[in-house]
Coordinates of C-alpha atoms in Angstrom, one line a residue:
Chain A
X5 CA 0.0 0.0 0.0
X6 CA 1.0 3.7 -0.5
X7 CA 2.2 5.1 2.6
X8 CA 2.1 9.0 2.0
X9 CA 3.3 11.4 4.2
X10 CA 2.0 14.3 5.3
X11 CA 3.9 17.2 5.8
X12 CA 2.9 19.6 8.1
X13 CA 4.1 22.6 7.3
X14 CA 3.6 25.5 10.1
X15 CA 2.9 29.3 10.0
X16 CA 4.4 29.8 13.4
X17 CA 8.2 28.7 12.4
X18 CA 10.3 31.2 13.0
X19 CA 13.8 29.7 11.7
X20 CA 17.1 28.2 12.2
X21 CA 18.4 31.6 14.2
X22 CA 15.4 31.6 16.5
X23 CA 15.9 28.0 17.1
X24 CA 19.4 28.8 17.8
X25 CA 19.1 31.6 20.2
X26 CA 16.3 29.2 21.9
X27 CA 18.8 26.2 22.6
X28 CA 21.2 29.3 24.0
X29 CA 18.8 31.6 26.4
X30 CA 17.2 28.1 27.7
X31 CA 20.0 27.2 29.2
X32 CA 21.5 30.4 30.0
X33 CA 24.7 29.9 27.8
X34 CA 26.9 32.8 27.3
X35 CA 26.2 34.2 23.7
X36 CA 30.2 34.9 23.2
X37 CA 31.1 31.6 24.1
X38 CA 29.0 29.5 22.6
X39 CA 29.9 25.4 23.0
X40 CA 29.9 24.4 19.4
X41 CA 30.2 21.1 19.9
X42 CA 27.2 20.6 22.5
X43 CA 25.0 23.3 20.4
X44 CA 25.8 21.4 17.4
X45 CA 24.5 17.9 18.5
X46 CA 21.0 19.4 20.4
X47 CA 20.7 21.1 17.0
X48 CA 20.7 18.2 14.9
X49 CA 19.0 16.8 17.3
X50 CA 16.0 19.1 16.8
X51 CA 16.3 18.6 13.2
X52 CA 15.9 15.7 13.9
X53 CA 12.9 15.3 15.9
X54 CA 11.4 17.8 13.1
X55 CA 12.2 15.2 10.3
X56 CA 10.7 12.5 12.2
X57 CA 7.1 14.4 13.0
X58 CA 7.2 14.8 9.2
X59 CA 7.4 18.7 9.7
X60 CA 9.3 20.4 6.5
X61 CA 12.3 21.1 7.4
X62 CA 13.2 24.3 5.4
X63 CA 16.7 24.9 3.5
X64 CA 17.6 27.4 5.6
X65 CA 17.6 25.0 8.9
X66 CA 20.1 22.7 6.8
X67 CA 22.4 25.8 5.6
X68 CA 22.6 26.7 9.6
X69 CA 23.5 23.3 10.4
X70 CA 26.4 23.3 7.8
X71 CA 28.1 26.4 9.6
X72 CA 27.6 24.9 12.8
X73 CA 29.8 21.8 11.6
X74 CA 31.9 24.1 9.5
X75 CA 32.7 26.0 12.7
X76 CA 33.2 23.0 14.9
X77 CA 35.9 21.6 12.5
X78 CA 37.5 24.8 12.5
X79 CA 37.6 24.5 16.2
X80 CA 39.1 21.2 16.7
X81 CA 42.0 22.0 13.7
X82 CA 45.2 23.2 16.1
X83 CA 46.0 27.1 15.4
X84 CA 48.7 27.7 13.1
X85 CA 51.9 28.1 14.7
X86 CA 53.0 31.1 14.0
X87 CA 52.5 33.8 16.6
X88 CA 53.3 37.0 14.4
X89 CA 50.4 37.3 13.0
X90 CA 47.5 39.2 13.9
X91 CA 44.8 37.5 16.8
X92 CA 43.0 35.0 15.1
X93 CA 39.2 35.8 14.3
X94 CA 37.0 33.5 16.6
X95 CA 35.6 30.9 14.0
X96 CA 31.9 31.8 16.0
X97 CA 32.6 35.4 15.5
X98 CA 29.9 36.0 12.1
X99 CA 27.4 33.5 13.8
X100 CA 27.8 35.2 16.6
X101 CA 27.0 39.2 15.7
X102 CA 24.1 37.3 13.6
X103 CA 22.6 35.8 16.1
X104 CA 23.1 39.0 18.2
X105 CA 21.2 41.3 15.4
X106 CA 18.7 38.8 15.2
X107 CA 17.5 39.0 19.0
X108 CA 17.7 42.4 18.5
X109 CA 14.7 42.4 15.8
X110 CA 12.9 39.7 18.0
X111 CA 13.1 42.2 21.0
X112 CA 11.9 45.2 18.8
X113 CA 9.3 42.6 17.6
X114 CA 8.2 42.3 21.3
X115 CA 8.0 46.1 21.3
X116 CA 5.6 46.1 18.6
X117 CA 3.6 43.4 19.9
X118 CA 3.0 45.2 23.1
X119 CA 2.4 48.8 21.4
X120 CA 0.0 46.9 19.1
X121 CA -1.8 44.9 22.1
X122 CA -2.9 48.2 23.3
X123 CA -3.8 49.5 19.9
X124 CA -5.5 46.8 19.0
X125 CA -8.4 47.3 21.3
X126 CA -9.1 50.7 20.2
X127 CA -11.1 51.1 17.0
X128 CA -11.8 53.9 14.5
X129 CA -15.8 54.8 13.3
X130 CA -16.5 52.0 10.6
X131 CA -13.6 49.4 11.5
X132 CA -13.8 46.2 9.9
X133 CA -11.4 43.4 10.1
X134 CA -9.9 42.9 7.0
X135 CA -10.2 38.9 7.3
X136 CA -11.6 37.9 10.5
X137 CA -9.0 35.6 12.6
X138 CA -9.1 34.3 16.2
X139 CA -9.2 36.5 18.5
X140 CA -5.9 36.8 20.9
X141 CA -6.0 37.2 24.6
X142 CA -3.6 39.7 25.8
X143 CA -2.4 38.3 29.0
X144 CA -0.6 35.5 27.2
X145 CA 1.6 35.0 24.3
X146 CA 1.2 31.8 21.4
X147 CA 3.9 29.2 21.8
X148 CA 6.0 28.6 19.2
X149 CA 6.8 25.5 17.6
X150 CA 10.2 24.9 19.1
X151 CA 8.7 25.1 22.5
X152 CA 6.2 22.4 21.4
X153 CA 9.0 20.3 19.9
X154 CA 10.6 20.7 22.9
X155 CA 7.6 19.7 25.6
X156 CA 6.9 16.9 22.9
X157 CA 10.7 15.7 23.1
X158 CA 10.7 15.4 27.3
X159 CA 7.3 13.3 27.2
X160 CA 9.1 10.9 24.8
X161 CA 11.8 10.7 26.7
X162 CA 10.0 9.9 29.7
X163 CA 8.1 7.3 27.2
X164 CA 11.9 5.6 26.2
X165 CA 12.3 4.9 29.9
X166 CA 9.2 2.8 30.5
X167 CA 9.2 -0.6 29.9
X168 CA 7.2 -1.7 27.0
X169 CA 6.2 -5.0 25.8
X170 CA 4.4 -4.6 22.5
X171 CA 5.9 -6.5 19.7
X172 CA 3.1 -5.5 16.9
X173 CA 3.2 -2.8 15.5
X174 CA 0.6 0.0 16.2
X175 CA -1.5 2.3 14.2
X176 CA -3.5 5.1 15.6
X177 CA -6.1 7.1 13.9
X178 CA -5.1 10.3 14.2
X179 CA -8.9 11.7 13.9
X180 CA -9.5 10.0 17.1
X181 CA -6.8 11.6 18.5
X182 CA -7.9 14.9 17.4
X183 CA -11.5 14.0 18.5
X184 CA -10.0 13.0 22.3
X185 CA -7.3 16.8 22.1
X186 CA -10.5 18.9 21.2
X187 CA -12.6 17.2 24.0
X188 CA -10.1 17.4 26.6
X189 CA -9.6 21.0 25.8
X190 CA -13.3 21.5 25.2
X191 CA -14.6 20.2 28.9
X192 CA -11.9 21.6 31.0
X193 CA -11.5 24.2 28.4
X194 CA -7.6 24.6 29.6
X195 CA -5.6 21.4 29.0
X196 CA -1.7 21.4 29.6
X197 CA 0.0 20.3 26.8
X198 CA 2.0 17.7 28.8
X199 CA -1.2 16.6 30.1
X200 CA -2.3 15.5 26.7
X201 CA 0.7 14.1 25.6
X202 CA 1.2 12.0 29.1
X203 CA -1.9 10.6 28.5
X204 CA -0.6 8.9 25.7
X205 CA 0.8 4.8 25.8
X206 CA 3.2 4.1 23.3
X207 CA 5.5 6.5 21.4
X208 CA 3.3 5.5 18.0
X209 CA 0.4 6.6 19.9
X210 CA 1.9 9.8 21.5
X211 CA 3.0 10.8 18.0
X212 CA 0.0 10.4 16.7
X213 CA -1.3 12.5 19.1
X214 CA 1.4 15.4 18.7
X215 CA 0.3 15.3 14.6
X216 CA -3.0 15.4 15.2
X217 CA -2.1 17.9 17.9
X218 CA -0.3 20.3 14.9
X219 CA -3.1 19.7 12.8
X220 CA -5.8 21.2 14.7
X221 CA -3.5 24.0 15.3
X222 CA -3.3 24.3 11.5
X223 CA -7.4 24.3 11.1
X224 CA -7.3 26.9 13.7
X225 CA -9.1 24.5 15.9
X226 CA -7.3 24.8 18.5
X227 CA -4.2 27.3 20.0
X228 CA -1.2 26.8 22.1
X229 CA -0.6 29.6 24.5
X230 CA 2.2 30.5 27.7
X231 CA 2.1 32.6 29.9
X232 CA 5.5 33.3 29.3
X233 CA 8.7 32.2 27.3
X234 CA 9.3 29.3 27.9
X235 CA 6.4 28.8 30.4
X236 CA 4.0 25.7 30.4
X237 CA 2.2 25.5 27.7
X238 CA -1.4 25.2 27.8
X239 CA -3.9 24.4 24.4
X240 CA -7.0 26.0 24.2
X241 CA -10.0 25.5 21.8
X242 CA -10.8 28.1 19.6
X243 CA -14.4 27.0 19.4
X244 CA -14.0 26.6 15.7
X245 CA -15.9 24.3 14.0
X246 CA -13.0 22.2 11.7
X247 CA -13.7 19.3 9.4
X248 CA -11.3 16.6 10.1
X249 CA -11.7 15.8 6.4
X250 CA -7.7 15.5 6.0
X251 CA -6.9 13.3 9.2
X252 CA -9.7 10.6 8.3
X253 CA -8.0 10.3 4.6
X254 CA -4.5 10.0 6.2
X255 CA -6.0 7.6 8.3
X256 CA -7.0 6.0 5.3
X257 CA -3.8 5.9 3.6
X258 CA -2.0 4.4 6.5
X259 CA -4.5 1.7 6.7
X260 CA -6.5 2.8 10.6
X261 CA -9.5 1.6 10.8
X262 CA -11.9 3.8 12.6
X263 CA -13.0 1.9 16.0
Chain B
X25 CA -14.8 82.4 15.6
X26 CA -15.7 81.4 18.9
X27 CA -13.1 79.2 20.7
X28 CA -15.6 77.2 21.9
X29 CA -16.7 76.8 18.0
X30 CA -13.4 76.5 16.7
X31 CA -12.5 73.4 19.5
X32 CA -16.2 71.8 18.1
X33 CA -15.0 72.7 14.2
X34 CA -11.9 70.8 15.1
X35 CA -13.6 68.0 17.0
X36 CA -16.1 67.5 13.9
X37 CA -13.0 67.8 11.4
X38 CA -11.0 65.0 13.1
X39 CA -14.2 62.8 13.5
X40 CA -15.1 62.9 9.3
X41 CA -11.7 61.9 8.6
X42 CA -10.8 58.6 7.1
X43 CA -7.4 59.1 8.6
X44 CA -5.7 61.4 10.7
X45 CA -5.9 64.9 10.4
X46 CA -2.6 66.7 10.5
X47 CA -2.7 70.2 13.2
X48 CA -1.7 71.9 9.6
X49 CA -4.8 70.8 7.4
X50 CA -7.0 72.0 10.7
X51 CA -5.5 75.2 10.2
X52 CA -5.9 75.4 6.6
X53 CA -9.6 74.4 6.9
X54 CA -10.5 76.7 9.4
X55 CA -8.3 79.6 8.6
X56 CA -6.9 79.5 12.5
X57 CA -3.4 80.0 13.8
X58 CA -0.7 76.9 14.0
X59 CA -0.7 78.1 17.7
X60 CA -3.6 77.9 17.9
X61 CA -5.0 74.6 16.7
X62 CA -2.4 73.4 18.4
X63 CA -3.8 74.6 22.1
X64 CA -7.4 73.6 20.9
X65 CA -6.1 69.9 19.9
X66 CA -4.7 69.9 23.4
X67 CA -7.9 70.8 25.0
X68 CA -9.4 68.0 22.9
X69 CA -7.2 65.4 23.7
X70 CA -7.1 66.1 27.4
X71 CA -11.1 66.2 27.6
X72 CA -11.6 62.9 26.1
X73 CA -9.1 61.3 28.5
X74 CA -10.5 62.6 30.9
X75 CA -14.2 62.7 30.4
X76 CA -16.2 59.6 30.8
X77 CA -16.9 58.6 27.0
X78 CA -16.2 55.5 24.9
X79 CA -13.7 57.7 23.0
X80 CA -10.6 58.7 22.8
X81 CA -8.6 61.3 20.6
X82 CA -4.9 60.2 19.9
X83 CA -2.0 61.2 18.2
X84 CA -0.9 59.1 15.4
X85 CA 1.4 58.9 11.9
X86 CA 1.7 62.8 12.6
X87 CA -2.1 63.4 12.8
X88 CA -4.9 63.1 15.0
X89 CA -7.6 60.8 15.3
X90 CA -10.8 59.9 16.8
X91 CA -11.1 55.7 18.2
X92 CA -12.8 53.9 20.8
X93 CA -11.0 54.0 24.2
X94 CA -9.3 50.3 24.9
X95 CA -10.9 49.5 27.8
X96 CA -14.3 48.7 26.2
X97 CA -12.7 46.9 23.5
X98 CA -14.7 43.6 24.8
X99 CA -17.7 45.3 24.6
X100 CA -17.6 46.8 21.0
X101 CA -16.0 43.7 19.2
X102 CA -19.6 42.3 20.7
X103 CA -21.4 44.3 18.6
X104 CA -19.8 42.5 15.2
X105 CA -17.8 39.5 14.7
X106 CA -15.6 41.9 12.3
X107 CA -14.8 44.4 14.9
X108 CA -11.9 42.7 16.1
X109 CA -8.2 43.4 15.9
X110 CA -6.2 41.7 13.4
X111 CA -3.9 39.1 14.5
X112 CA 0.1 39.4 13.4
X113 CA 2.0 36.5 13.4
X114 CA 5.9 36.5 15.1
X115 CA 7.3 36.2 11.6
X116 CA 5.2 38.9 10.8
X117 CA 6.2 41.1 13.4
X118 CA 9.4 40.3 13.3
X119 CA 9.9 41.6 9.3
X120 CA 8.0 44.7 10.6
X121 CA 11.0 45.4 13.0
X122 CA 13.6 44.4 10.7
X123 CA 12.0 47.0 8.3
X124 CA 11.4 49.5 10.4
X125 CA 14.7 50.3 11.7
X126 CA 16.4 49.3 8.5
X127 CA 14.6 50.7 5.2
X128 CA 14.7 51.0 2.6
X129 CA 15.4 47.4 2.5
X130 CA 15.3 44.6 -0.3
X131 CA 13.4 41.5 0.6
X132 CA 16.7 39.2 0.0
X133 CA 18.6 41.8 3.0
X134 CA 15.2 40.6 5.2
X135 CA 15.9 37.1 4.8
X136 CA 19.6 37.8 5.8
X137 CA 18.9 38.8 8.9
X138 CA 16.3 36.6 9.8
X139 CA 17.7 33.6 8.7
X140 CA 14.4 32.3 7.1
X141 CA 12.7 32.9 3.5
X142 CA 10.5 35.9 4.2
X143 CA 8.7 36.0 0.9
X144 CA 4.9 34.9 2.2
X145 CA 5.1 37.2 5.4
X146 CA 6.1 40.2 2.9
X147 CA 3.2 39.7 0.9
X148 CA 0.9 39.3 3.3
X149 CA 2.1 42.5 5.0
X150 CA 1.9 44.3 1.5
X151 CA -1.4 43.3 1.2
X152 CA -2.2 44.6 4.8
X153 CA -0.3 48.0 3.5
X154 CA 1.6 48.1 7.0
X155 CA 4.8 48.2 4.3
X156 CA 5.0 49.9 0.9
X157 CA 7.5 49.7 -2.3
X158 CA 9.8 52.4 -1.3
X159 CA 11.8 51.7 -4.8
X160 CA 14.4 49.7 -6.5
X161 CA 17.6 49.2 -5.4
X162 CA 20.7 50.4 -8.0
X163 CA 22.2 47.0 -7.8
X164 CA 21.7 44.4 -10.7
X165 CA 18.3 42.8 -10.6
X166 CA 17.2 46.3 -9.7
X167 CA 15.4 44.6 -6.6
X168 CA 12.1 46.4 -5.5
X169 CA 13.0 48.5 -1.5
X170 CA 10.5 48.4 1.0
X171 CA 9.5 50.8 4.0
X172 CA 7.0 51.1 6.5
X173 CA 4.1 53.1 5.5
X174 CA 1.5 55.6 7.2
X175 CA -0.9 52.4 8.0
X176 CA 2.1 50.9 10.3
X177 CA 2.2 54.0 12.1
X178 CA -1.7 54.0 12.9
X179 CA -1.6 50.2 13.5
X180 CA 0.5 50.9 16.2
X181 CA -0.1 53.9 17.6
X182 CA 3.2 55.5 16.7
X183 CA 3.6 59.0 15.7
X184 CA 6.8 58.8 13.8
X185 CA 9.3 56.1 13.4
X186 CA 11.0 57.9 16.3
X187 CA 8.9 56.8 18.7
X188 CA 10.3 53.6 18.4
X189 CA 13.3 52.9 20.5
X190 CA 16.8 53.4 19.1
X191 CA 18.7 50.6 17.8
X192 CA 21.4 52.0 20.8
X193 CA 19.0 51.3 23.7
X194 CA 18.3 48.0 22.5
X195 CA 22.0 47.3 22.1
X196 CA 22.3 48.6 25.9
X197 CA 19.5 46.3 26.8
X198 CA 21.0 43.4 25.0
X199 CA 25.0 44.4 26.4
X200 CA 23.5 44.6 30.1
X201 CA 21.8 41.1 29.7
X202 CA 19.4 43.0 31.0
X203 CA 15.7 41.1 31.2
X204 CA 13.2 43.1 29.2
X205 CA 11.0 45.2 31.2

């Protein structure tokens, strides 16, 4: 049988230098020392964990990854021996300043998100939404996908440690699993996202539940919010009524029965 | 003309306008002094604030205009499912920065700095007319330059560009490892 595979491709990527900065400010790494090597393998890592979920991995993700190893290598070769010369540039050093200008932009970014929180809620004679979206609540900010990447990652690896004794391998529908995310968000109307995912058995079944978890996001079914960076993240319906149209045929394709 | 009918003149002028009025088009309409207009919008603006009405007169892309005040935002986007602000994405405010602080700039110098193709989000923002074609860069390809335009100042609430913090004090921020505020 055809197994085609979706790819989810997400409006809420930011890029290889936000997903950079993220691994650094997480764990409160100096920016002007950066540990190549140790940055380079969580990296890759991600990548990854982003190539496994089927996410599209853009070009740009891969060219970052390249200069990481380019710079890692340049690390490890011994410095020349002559001591005449002029200080060696850091091999980190262009990375470094553009890593710096881009935080920069995202701070300014932040700027303009709180200037436009306030101006938002103010509204001229005649206003009318130019395409109607979901309304945002000011007190909290959307989580990004590295930070559901990342929540996903330490439920799986929680997962890895349990004992497990299925041979056979499992399918799960991922409608039903979009079904079970928008009634758990639906009754207590705030579920956490590690909540959702811990509910989960197998790592087959907790993936399936992280797709179907990106789908609804997709639909605008459903929205991940903090209520800061880095902060738990909590998934909250939108109240939009989605047609799971997409999930059933990949269902399909991969051969789920509905039960 | 009365002051009291001048500051109602003004009032109605700022009202009727699609955007903002400039102090300079007031005077021009009603044949007043710079100085003038300029106390009367004042007045105006220090009422409203003050007074207890659903509206509010601001300052904004050098003008002045008339909007509902934010606390009863909840109410009035009851009235219509179209009276509610429209949502930005990161990525989209994110190219807004970048172009803000750095126009004119081609859309290939926006990728450069945020690391990602920025091609959709430009688009979309065109479309939204927060940014405008500003020209074409005298390098081959002639690529098209891109700025911020009035729209971005009224969507939010900025005057001029300069009310926007300089690229200095963010470098302070960012050299104290400073949390932001």
């Amino acid at each position: 049988m055809q197994q085609e595979k979706i790819t989810f491709r997400l409006s809420i990527f930011e890029g290889p230098l936000d997903l950079l900065l993220y691994l650094i400010r997480t764990q409160e790494i100096d920016i002007r020392d950066i540990p190549i090597i140790k940055i380079t393998e969580q990296y890759l890592d991600m990548l990854n964990l982003m190539k496994e979920l089927n996410l599209d991995v853009a070009g740009e993700y891969l060219v970052i990854a390249a200069t990481l190893i380019h710079i890692k290598s340049r690390m490890l070769l011994p410095a020349p021996p002559s001591e005449e010369e002029e200080e060696l540039e850091d091999p980190r050093e262009e990375l470094v300043q553009k890593l710096l200008e881009y935080e920069r932009f995202k701070k300014v970014s932040e700027v303009l998100y709180e200037k436009r929180s306030l101006e938002g809620a103010t509204f001229p004679k005649g206003y009318s939404e130019p395409d109607a979206e979901i309304e945002e609540d000011d007190l909290t900010i959307e989580a990004n996908l590295f930070d559901l990447v990342a929540a996903f990652k330490t439920v799986l690896e929680t997962l890895e440690n349990k004992p497990s004794f299925e041979i056979r391998p499992l399918r799960f529908s991922l409608k039903e699993k979009a079904e079970q995310i928008l009634q758990l968000c639906g009754r207590k109307k705030n579920a956490t996202l590690i909540e959702v995912l811990s509910m989960q058995g197998v790592k087959e079944e907790l993936i399936a539940c992280f797709l179907a978890l990106l789908e609804l996001m997709r639909l605008g079914a459903i929205r991940a919010y903090q209520s800061q960076r880095f902060g738990e993240i909590v998934i909250r319906s939108t109240g939009c009524e989605v047609d799971l149209l997409a999930l059933e045929q990949e269902d399909r394709n991969m051969g789920v029965e509905e039960s | 003309m009365k002051r009291e009918e001048a500051k109602a003149i003004t009032e109605a002028l700022i009202f009727a306008s699609p955007e903002p009025v400039e102090r300079k088009r007031i005077a021009e309409v009603t044949g007043m002094e710079g100085k003038e207009v300029q106390e009367i919008l004042k007045e105006l603006v220090d009422e409203y604030s003050s007074m207890d009405r659903g509206l509010r007169i601001v300052q904004a892309a050098r003008g002045y205009r008339m909007t509902t005040k934010p606390e009863y935002h909840e109410w009035v986007s009851k009235l219509s499912d179209s009276i509610r602000p429209f949502r930005l994405s990161f990525a989209a405010l994110e190219t807004l920065a970048v172009v803000a602080y750095k126009q004119p700039i081609t859309q290939l110098e926006i990728q450069e700095i945020r690391g990602v193709n920025s091609s959709g989000v430009l688009r979309t923002l065109l479309e939204r007319r927060l940014l405008k074609v500003v020209g074409r860069k005298k390098v081959v390809g002639r690529p098209l330059l891109y700025g911020t335009s009035k729209e971005f100042l009224i969507h939010f609430g900025l005057n001029d560009l300069s009310d926007l913090p300089s690229m200095e004090e963010f470098e302070e921020i960012l050299a104290e490892g400073a949390e932001p505020p």
